Coordinates of C-alpha atoms and ligand atoms in Angstrom, one line a residue:
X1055 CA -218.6 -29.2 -147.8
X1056 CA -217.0 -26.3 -148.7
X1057 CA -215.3 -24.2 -151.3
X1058 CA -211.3 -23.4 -150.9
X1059 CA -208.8 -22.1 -152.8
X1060 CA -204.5 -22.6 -153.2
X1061 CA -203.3 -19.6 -155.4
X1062 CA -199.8 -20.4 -157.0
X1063 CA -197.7 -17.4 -156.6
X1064 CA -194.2 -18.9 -156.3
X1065 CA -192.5 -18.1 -159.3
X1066 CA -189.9 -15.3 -160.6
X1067 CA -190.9 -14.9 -163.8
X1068 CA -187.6 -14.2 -165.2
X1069 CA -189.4 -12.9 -168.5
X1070 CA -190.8 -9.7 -167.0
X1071 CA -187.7 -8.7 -166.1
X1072 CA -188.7 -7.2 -163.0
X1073 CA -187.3 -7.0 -159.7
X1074 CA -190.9 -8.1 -158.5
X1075 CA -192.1 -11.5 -158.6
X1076 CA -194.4 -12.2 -161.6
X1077 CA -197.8 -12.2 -160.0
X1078 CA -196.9 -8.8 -158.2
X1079 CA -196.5 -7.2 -161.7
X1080 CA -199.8 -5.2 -162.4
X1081 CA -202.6 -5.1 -164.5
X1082 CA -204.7 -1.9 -165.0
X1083 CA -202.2 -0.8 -161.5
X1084 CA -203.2 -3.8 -159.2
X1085 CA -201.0 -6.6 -159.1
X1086 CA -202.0 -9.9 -161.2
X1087 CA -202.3 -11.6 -157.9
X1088 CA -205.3 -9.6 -156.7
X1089 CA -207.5 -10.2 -159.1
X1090 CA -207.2 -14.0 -158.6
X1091 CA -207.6 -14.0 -155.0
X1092 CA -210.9 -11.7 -155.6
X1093 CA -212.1 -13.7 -158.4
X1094 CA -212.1 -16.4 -156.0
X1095 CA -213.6 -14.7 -152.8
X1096 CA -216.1 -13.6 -155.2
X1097 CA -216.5 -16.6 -155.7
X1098 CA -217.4 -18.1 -152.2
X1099 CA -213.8 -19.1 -151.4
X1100 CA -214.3 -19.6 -147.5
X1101 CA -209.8 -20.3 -147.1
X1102 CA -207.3 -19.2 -149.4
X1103 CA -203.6 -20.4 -149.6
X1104 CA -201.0 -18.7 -151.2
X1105 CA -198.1 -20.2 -152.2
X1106 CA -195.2 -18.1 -152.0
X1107 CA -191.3 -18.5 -153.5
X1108 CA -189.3 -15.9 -154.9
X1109 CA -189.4 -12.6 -153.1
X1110 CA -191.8 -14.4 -151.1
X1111 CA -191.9 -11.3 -148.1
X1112 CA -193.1 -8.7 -150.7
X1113 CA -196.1 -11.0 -151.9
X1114 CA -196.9 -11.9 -147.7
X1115 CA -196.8 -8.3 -146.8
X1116 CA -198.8 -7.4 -149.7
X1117 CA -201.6 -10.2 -148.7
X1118 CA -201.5 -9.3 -145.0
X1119 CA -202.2 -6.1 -146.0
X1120 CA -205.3 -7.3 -148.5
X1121 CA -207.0 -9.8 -146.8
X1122 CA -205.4 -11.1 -143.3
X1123 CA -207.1 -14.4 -143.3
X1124 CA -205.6 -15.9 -146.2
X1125 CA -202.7 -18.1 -145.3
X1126 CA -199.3 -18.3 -147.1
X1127 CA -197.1 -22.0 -147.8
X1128 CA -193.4 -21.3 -148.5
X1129 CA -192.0 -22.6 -151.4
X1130 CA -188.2 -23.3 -151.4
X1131 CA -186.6 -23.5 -153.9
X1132 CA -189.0 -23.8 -156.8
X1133 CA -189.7 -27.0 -158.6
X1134 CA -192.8 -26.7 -160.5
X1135 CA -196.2 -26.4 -160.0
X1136 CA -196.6 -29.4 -158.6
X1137 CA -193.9 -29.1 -156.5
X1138 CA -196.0 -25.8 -155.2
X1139 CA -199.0 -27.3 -154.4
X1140 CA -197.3 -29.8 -152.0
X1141 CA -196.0 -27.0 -150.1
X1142 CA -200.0 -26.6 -149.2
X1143 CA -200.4 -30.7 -147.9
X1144 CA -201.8 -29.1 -144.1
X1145 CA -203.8 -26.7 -146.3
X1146 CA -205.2 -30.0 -148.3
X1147 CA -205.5 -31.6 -145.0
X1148 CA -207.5 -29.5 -143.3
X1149 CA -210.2 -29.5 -146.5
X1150 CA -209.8 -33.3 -147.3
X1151 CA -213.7 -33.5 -147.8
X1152 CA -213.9 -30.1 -149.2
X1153 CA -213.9 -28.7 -153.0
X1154 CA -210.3 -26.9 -153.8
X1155 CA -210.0 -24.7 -157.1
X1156 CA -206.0 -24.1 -157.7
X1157 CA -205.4 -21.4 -159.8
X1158 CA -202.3 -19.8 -161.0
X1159 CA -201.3 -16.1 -159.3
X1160 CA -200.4 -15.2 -163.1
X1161 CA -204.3 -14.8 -164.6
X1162 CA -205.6 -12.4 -163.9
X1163 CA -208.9 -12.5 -166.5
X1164 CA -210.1 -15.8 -164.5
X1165 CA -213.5 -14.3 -163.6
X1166 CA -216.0 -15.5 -161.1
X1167 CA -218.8 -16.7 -163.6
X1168 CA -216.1 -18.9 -164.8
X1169 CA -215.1 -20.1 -161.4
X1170 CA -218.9 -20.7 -160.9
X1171 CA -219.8 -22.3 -163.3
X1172 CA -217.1 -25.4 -163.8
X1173 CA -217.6 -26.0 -159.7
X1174 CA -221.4 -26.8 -161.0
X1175 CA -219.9 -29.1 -163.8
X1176 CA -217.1 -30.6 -161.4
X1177 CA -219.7 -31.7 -159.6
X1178 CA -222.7 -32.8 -161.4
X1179 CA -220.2 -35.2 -162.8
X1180 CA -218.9 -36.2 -159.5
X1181 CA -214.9 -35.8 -161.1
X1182 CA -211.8 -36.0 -158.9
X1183 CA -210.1 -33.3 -160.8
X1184 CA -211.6 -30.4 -163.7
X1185 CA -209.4 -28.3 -165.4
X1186 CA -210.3 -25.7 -167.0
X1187 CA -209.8 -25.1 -170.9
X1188 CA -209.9 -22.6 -173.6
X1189 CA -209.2 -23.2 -177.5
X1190 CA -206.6 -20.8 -178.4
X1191 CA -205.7 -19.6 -182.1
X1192 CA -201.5 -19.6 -180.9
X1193 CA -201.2 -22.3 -178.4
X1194 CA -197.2 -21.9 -178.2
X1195 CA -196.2 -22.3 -174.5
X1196 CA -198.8 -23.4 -172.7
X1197 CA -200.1 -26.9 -171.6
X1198 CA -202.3 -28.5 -174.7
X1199 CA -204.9 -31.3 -173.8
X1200 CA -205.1 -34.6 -174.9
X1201 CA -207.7 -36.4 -175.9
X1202 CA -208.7 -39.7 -177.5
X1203 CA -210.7 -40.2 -180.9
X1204 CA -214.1 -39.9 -179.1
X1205 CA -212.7 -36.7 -177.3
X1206 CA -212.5 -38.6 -173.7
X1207 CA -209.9 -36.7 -171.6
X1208 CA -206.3 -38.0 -171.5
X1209 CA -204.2 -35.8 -170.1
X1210 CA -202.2 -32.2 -170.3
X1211 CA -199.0 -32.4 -172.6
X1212 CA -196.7 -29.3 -171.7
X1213 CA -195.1 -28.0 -174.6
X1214 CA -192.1 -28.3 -174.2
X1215 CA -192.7 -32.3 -173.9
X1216 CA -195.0 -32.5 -176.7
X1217 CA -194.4 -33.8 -180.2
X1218 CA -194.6 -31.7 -183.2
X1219 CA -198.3 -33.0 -183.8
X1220 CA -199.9 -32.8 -180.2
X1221 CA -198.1 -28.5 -180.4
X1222 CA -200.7 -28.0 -182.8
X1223 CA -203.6 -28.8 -180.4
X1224 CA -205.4 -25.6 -179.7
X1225 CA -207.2 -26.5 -176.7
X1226 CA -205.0 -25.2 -174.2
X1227 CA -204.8 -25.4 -170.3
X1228 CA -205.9 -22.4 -168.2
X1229 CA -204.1 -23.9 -164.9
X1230 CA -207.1 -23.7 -163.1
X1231 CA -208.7 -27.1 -161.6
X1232 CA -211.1 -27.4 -159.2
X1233 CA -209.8 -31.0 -157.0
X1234 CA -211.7 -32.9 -154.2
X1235 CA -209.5 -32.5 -151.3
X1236 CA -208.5 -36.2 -151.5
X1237 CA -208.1 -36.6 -154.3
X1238 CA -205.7 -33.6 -154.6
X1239 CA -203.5 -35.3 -151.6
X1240 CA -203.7 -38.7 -153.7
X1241 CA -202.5 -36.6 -157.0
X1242 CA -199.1 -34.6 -155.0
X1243 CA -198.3 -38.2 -153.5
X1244 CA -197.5 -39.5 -157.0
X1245 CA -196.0 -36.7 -158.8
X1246 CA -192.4 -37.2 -160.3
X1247 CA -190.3 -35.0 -162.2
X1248 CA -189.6 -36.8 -165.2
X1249 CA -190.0 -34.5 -167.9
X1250 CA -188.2 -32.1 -170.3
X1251 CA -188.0 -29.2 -167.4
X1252 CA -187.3 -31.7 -164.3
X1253 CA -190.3 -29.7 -162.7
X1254 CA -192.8 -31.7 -160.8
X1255 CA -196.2 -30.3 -162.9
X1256 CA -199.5 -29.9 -161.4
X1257 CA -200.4 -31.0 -164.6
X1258 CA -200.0 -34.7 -164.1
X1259 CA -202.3 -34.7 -161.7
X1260 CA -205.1 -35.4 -164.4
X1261 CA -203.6 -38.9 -165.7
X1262 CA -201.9 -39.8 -161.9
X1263 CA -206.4 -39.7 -160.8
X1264 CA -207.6 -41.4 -164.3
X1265 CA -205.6 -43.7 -163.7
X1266 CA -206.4 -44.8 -160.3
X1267 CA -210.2 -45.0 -161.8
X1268 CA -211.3 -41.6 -160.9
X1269 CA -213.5 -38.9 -162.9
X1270 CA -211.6 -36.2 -165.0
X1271 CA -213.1 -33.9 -167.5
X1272 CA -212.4 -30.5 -169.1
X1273 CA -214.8 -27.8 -168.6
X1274 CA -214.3 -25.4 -171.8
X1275 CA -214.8 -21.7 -170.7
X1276 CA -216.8 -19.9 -173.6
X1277 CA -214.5 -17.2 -172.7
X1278 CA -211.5 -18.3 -173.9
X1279 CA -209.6 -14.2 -172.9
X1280 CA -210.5 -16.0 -169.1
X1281 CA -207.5 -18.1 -169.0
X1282 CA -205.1 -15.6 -170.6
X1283 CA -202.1 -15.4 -168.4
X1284 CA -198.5 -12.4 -168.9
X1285 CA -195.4 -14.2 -169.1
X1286 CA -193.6 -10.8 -169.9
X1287 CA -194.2 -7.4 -170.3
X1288 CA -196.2 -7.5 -173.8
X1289 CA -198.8 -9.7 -172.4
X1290 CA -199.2 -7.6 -170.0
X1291 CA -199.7 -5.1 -171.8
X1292 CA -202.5 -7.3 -173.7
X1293 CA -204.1 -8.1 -170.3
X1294 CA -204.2 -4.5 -169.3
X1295 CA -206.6 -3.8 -173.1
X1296 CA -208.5 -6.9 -172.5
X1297 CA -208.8 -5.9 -168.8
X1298 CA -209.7 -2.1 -169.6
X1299 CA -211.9 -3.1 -172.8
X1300 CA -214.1 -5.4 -170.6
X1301 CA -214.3 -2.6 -168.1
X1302 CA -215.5 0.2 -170.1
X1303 CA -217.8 -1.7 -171.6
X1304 CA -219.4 -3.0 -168.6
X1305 CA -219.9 0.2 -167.5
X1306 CA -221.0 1.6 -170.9
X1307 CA -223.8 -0.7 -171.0
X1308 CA -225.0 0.3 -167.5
X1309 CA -225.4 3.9 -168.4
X1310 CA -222.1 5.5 -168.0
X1311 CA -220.9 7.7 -171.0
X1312 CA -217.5 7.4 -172.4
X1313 CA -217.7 8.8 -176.4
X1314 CA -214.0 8.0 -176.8
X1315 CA -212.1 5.4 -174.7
X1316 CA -208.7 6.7 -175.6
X1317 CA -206.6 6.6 -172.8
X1318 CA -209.6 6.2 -170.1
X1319 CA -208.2 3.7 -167.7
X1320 CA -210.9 2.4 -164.6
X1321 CA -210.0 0.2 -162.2
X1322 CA -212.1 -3.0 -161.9
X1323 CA -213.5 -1.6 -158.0
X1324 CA -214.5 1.8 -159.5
X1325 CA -218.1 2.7 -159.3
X1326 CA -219.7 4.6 -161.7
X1327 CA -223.9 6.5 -161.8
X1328 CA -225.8 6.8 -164.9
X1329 CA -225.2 9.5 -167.2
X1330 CA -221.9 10.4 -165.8
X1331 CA -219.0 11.4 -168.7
X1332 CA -215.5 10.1 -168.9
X1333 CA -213.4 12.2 -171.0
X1334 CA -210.0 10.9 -172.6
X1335 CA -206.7 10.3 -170.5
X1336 CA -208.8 9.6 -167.7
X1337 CA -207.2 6.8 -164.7
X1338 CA -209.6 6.2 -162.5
X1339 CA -208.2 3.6 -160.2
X1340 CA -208.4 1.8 -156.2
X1341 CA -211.5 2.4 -154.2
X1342 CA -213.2 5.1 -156.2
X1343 CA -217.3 6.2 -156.7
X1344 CA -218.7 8.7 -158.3
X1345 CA -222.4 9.6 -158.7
X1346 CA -224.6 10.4 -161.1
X1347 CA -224.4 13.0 -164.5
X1348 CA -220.9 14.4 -163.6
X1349 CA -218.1 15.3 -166.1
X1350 CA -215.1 14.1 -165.3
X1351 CA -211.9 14.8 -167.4
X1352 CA -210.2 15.0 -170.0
X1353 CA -207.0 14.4 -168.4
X1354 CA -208.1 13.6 -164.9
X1355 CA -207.1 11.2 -162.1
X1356 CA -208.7 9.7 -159.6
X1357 CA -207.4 7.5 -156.8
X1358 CA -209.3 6.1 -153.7
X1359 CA -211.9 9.1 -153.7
X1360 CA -215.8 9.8 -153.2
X1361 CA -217.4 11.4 -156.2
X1362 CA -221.1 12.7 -155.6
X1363 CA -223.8 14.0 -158.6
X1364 CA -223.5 16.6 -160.7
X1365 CA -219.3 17.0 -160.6
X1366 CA -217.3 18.6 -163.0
X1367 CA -213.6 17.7 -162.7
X1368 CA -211.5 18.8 -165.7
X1369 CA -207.6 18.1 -166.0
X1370 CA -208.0 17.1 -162.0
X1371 CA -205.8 14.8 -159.4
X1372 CA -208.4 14.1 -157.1
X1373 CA -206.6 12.1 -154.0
X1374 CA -208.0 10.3 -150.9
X1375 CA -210.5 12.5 -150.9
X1376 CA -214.3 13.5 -150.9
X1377 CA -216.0 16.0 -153.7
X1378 CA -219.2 16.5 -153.1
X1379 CA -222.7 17.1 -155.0
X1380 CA -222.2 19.7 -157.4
X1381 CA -218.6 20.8 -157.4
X1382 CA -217.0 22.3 -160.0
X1383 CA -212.9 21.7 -160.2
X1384 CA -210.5 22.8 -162.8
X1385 CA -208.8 22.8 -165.0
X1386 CA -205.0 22.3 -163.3
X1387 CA -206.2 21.2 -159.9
X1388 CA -205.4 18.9 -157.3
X1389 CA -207.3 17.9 -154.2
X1390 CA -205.8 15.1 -151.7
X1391 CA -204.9 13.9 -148.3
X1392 CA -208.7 13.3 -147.2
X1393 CA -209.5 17.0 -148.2
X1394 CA -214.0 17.4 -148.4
X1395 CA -215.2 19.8 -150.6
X1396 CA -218.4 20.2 -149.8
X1397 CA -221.8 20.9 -151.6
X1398 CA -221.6 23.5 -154.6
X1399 CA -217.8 24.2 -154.1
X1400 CA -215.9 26.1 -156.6
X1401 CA -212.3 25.4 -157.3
X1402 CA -210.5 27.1 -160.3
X1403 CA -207.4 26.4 -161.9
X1404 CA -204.4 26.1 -160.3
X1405 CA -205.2 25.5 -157.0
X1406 CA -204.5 23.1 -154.5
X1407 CA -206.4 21.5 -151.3
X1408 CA -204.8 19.4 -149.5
X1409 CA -206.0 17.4 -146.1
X1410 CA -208.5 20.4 -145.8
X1411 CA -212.2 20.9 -145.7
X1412 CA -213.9 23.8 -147.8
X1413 CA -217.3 24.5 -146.8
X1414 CA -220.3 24.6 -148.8
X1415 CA -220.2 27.0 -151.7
X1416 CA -217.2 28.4 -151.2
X1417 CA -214.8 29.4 -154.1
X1418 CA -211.4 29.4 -154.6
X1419 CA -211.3 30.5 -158.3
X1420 CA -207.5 30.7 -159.1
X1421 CA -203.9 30.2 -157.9
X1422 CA -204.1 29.6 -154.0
X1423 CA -203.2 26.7 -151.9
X1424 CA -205.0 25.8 -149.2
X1425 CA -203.6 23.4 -146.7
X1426 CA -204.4 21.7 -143.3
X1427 CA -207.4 24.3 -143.0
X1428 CA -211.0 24.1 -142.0
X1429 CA -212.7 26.5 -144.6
X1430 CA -216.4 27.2 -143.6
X1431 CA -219.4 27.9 -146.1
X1432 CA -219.1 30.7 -148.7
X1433 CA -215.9 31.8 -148.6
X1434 CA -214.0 33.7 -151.1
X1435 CA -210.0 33.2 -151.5
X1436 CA -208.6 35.9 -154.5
X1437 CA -206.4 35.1 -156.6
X1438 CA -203.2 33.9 -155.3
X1439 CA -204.1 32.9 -151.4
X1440 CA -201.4 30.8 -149.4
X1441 CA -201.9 29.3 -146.0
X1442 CA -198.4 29.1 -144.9
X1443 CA -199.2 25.4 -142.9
X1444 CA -195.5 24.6 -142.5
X1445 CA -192.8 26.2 -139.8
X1446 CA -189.8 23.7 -140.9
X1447 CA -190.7 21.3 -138.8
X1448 CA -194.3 21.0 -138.0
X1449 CA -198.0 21.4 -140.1
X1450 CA -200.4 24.0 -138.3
X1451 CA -203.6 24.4 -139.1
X1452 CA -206.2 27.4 -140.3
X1453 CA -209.4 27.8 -139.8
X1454 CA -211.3 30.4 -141.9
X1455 CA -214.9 31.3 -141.1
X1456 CA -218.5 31.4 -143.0
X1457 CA -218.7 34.2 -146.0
X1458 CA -215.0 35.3 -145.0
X1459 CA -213.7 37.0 -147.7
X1460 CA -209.9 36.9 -148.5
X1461 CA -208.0 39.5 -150.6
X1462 CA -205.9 38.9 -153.6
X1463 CA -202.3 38.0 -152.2
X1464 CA -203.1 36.6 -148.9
X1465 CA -200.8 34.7 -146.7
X1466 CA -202.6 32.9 -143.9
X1467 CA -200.0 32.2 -141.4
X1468 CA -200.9 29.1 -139.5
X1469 CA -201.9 28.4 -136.8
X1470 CA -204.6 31.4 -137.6
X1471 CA -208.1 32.1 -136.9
X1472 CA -210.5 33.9 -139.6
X1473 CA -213.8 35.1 -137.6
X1474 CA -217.0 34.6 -139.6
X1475 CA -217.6 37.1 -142.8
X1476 CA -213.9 38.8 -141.8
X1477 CA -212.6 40.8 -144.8
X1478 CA -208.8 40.6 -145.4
X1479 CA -207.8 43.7 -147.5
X1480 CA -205.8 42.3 -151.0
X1481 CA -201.8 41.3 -150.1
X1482 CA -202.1 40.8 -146.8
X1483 CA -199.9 38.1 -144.6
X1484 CA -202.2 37.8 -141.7
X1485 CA -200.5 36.3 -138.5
X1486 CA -203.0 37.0 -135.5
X1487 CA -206.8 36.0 -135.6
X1488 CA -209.2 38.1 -136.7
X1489 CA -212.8 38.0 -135.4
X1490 CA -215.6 38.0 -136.8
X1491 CA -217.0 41.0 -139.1
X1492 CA -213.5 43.0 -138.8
X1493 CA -211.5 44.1 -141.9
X1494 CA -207.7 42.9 -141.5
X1495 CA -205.4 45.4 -143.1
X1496 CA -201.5 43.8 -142.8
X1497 CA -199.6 45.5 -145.5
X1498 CA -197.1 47.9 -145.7
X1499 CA -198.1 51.7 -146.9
X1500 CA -198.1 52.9 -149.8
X1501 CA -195.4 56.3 -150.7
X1502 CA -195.9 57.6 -154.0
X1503 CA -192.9 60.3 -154.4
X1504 CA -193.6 62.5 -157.7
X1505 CA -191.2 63.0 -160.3
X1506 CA -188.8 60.7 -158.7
X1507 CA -188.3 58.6 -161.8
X1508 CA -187.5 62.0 -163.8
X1509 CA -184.8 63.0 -161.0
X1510 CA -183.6 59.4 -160.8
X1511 CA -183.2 58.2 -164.2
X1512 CA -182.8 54.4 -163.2
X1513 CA -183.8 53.2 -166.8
X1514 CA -180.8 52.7 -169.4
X1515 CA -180.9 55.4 -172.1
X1516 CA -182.6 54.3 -175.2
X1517 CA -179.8 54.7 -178.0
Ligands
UD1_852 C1 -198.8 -23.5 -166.5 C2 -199.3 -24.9 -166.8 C3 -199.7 -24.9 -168.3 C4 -200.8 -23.9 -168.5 C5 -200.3 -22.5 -168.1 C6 -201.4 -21.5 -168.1 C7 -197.9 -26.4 -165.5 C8 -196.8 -27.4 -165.5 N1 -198.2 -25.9 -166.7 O1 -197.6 -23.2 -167.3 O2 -200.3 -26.2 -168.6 O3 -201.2 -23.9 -169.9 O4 -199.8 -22.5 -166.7 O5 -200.9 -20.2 -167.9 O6 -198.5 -26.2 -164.5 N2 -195.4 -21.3 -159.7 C9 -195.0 -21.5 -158.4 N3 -194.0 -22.3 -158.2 C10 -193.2 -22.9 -159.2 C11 -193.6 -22.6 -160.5 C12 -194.7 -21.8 -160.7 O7 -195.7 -21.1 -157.5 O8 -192.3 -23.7 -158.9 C13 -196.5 -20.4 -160.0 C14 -196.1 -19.1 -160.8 O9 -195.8 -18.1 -159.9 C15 -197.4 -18.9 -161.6 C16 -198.0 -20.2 -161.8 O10 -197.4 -21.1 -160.8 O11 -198.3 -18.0 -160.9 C17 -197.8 -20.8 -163.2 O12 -196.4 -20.9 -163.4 P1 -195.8 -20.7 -164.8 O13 -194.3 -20.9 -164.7 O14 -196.2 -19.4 -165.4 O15 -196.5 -21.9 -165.6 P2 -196.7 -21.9 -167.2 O16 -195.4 -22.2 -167.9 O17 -197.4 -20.7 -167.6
MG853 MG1 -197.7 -18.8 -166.9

């Protein structure tokens, strides 16, 4: 016995108004589908089905690209969530004696404690099918369940086929259920479309297996946020506070310190040490750690990076990249392209590092770019450095040795060699490599021709 998962993903969602299908649309900048799909990996989800509909190539590249062992059902055209699931019947086949949670692509809050602990209900009371429920202060929209005076389990009643009395129910259907196998195949062999939207509803599924004598029950999530889902843009929006609410927190309570949450924005894979600072307007988002006691922002973002301890990065885009213990960046700066700035590196503001690696303790302190370059250890760029990396058509690289020192006003014409502790006099544009321990002088000389201004008189007369 094991546990599986189908994912409903199918449908447009014509409410966002969005050229992507709803559970592609994102919450705090991943799509609402991939928190599903890693709620339920989490989890212990051994195979996950996807079922895809509208725009179904963008949600199957986006999944091959995630994970490449979940497996995708076509659904065409869409009738329902019913209708979905019986797009997955070889899926259902294949895990006839197994547990399968369904879940729709379009909540992202379902968590894994959640998922956890209504498997241990499902089956400590041995039930064909558990949905999940929450009670909701506005139920409008969503599927209410029915139950009898002594609060047995009926059924779900969308609401669009519900009466005026059973709209004011407030326990409301997440559209998750965790199914035997089975008893799933049992349930999409007898669904029929006879209802308001002539959709064939998952939903049913509950009465079609009660009625054939088998256990149903409603596990009530103490979180009742969990089964939030975004039918357009606003509640999105509302996922995306919920979302980043739950995630600061989390990580204030483990030690990290964020005094003012205003605009600080983590992503739910972002790893953060004790004592480390997050300053307003901070995004912090993908595949992203960052070590212990650092300052980081205000107005900072980070994508996909390294962090080590002891960073300072203020008003920094920090990009596929590595920063290492005790670098100090800003403000104005952006490092990316899988750039390392090594131990105790300096980077002022202004500057940019791109697919490079500066060396340890080396400092850069103002205006200079420095691109496709291998800097060594304790180097100093003045003010205003450019390594030209680009001909037109191709990148070339620089390599600039330990304690080099480079004048104010360099340009590094790449390819070009810097020996170890060479000294570039200020304006500069050195083309050939210098070796180690020379001074590079490549500038133009300097006339000064007295009195020329008085014999000239290029300046308009002052009236
Ligand atoms: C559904 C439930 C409702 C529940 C609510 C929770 C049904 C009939 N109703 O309603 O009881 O309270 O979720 O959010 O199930 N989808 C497909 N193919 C389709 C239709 C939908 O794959 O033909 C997918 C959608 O992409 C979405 C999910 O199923 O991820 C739910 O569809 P949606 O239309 O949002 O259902 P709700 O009206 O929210
Ligand atoms: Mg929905």
């Amino acid at each position: 016995m094991s546990k599986c998962a189908i994912i409903l993903a199918g449908g447009k969602g014509t409410r966002m108004k969005s050229e992507k299908p709803k559970v592609m649309c994102e919450v705090l900048f991943e799509p609402m589908l991939y928190y599903v799909v890693s709620a339920v990996k989490e989890a212990g989800a051994e195979d996950v089905c996807v079922i895809t509909g509208y725009e179904h190539q963008v949600v199957e590249d986006y999944l091959a690209k995630l994970d490449s062992r979940i497996v995708t059902a076509l659904q065409s055209p869409q009738l329902g969530t019913g209708h979905a699931v019986m797009q997955a019947r070889s899926f259902i086949e294949a895990h006839l004696n197994d547990d399968i949670i369904v879940l729709n692509g379009d909540g992202p809050l379902m968590d894994e404690a959640t998922i956890n602990r209504s498997f241990a209900y499902h089956k400590e009371n041995n039930n064909a099918v558990t949905l999940l429920s929450a009670i909701v202060e506005n139920p409008t929209g969503i599927g209410h369940i029915k139950r009898d005076e002594n609060g047995t389990l009926l059924r779900i009643v969308e609401h669009q086929d519900a009466t005026e009395e059973e709209k004011l129910i407030k326990e409301s259907n997440a559209g998750v259920y965790w199914f035997k196998g089975d008893s799933l195949l049992y349930a999409i062999d007898h669904l029929t479309n006879d209802n308001v939207q002539h959709e064939y509803y998952l939903t049913d599924s509950v009465e079609i297996l009660l009625n054939k004598g088998e256990n149903a029950g409603a596990f009530v999530c103490e979180n009742s946020e969990a089964i939030l889902g975004a039918n357009d843009r606003r509640q999105l929006c509302d996922l995306n506070t919920i979302m980043r609410r739950n995630i600061n927190d989390a990580l204030m309570l483990s030690g990290v310190d964020i005094p003012c949450t205003d605009g600080v924005m983590i992503g739910k894979d972002v790893k953060i040490g004790n004592g480390t600072q997050i300053l307003p307007n901070t995004i912090i988002r993908g595949h992203v750690t960052i070590g212990e006691n650092c300052v980081i922002g205000p107005n900072s973002y980070l994508q996909d990076s390294t962090v080590g301890n002891g960073v300072v990065l203020d008003n920094c885009k920090v990009l596929d990249s590595t920063i290492e213990d005790g670098v100090d960046c800003g403000p104005f700066v952006k490092v990316r392209a899988h750039s390392v700035l090594k131990k105790g590196v300096h980077i002022g503001n202004f500057v940019e590092v791109k697919n490079s690696v500066v060396g340890e303790g080396t400092k850069s302190a103002h205006l200079t770019y420095i691109g496709d370059s291998d800097v060594g250890a304790d180097v100093n760029f003045g003010c205003g450095t450019v390594t030209c990396n680009y001909d037109g058509k191709k990148k070339w690289r620089c390599k600039i040795g330990n304690g080099a020192f480079i004048g104010c006003n360099t340009n590094l014409i790449a390819p070009v060699e810097v020996g170890d502790r060479a000294y570039i006099a200020a304006g500069s544009t050195i083309y050939e490599d210098i070796p180690a321990d020379a001074l590079s002088v490549a500038r133009a000389y300097q006339h000064n021709k007295e009195g020329w201004v008085i014999e000239k008189k290029p300046y308009k007369e002052k009236k």
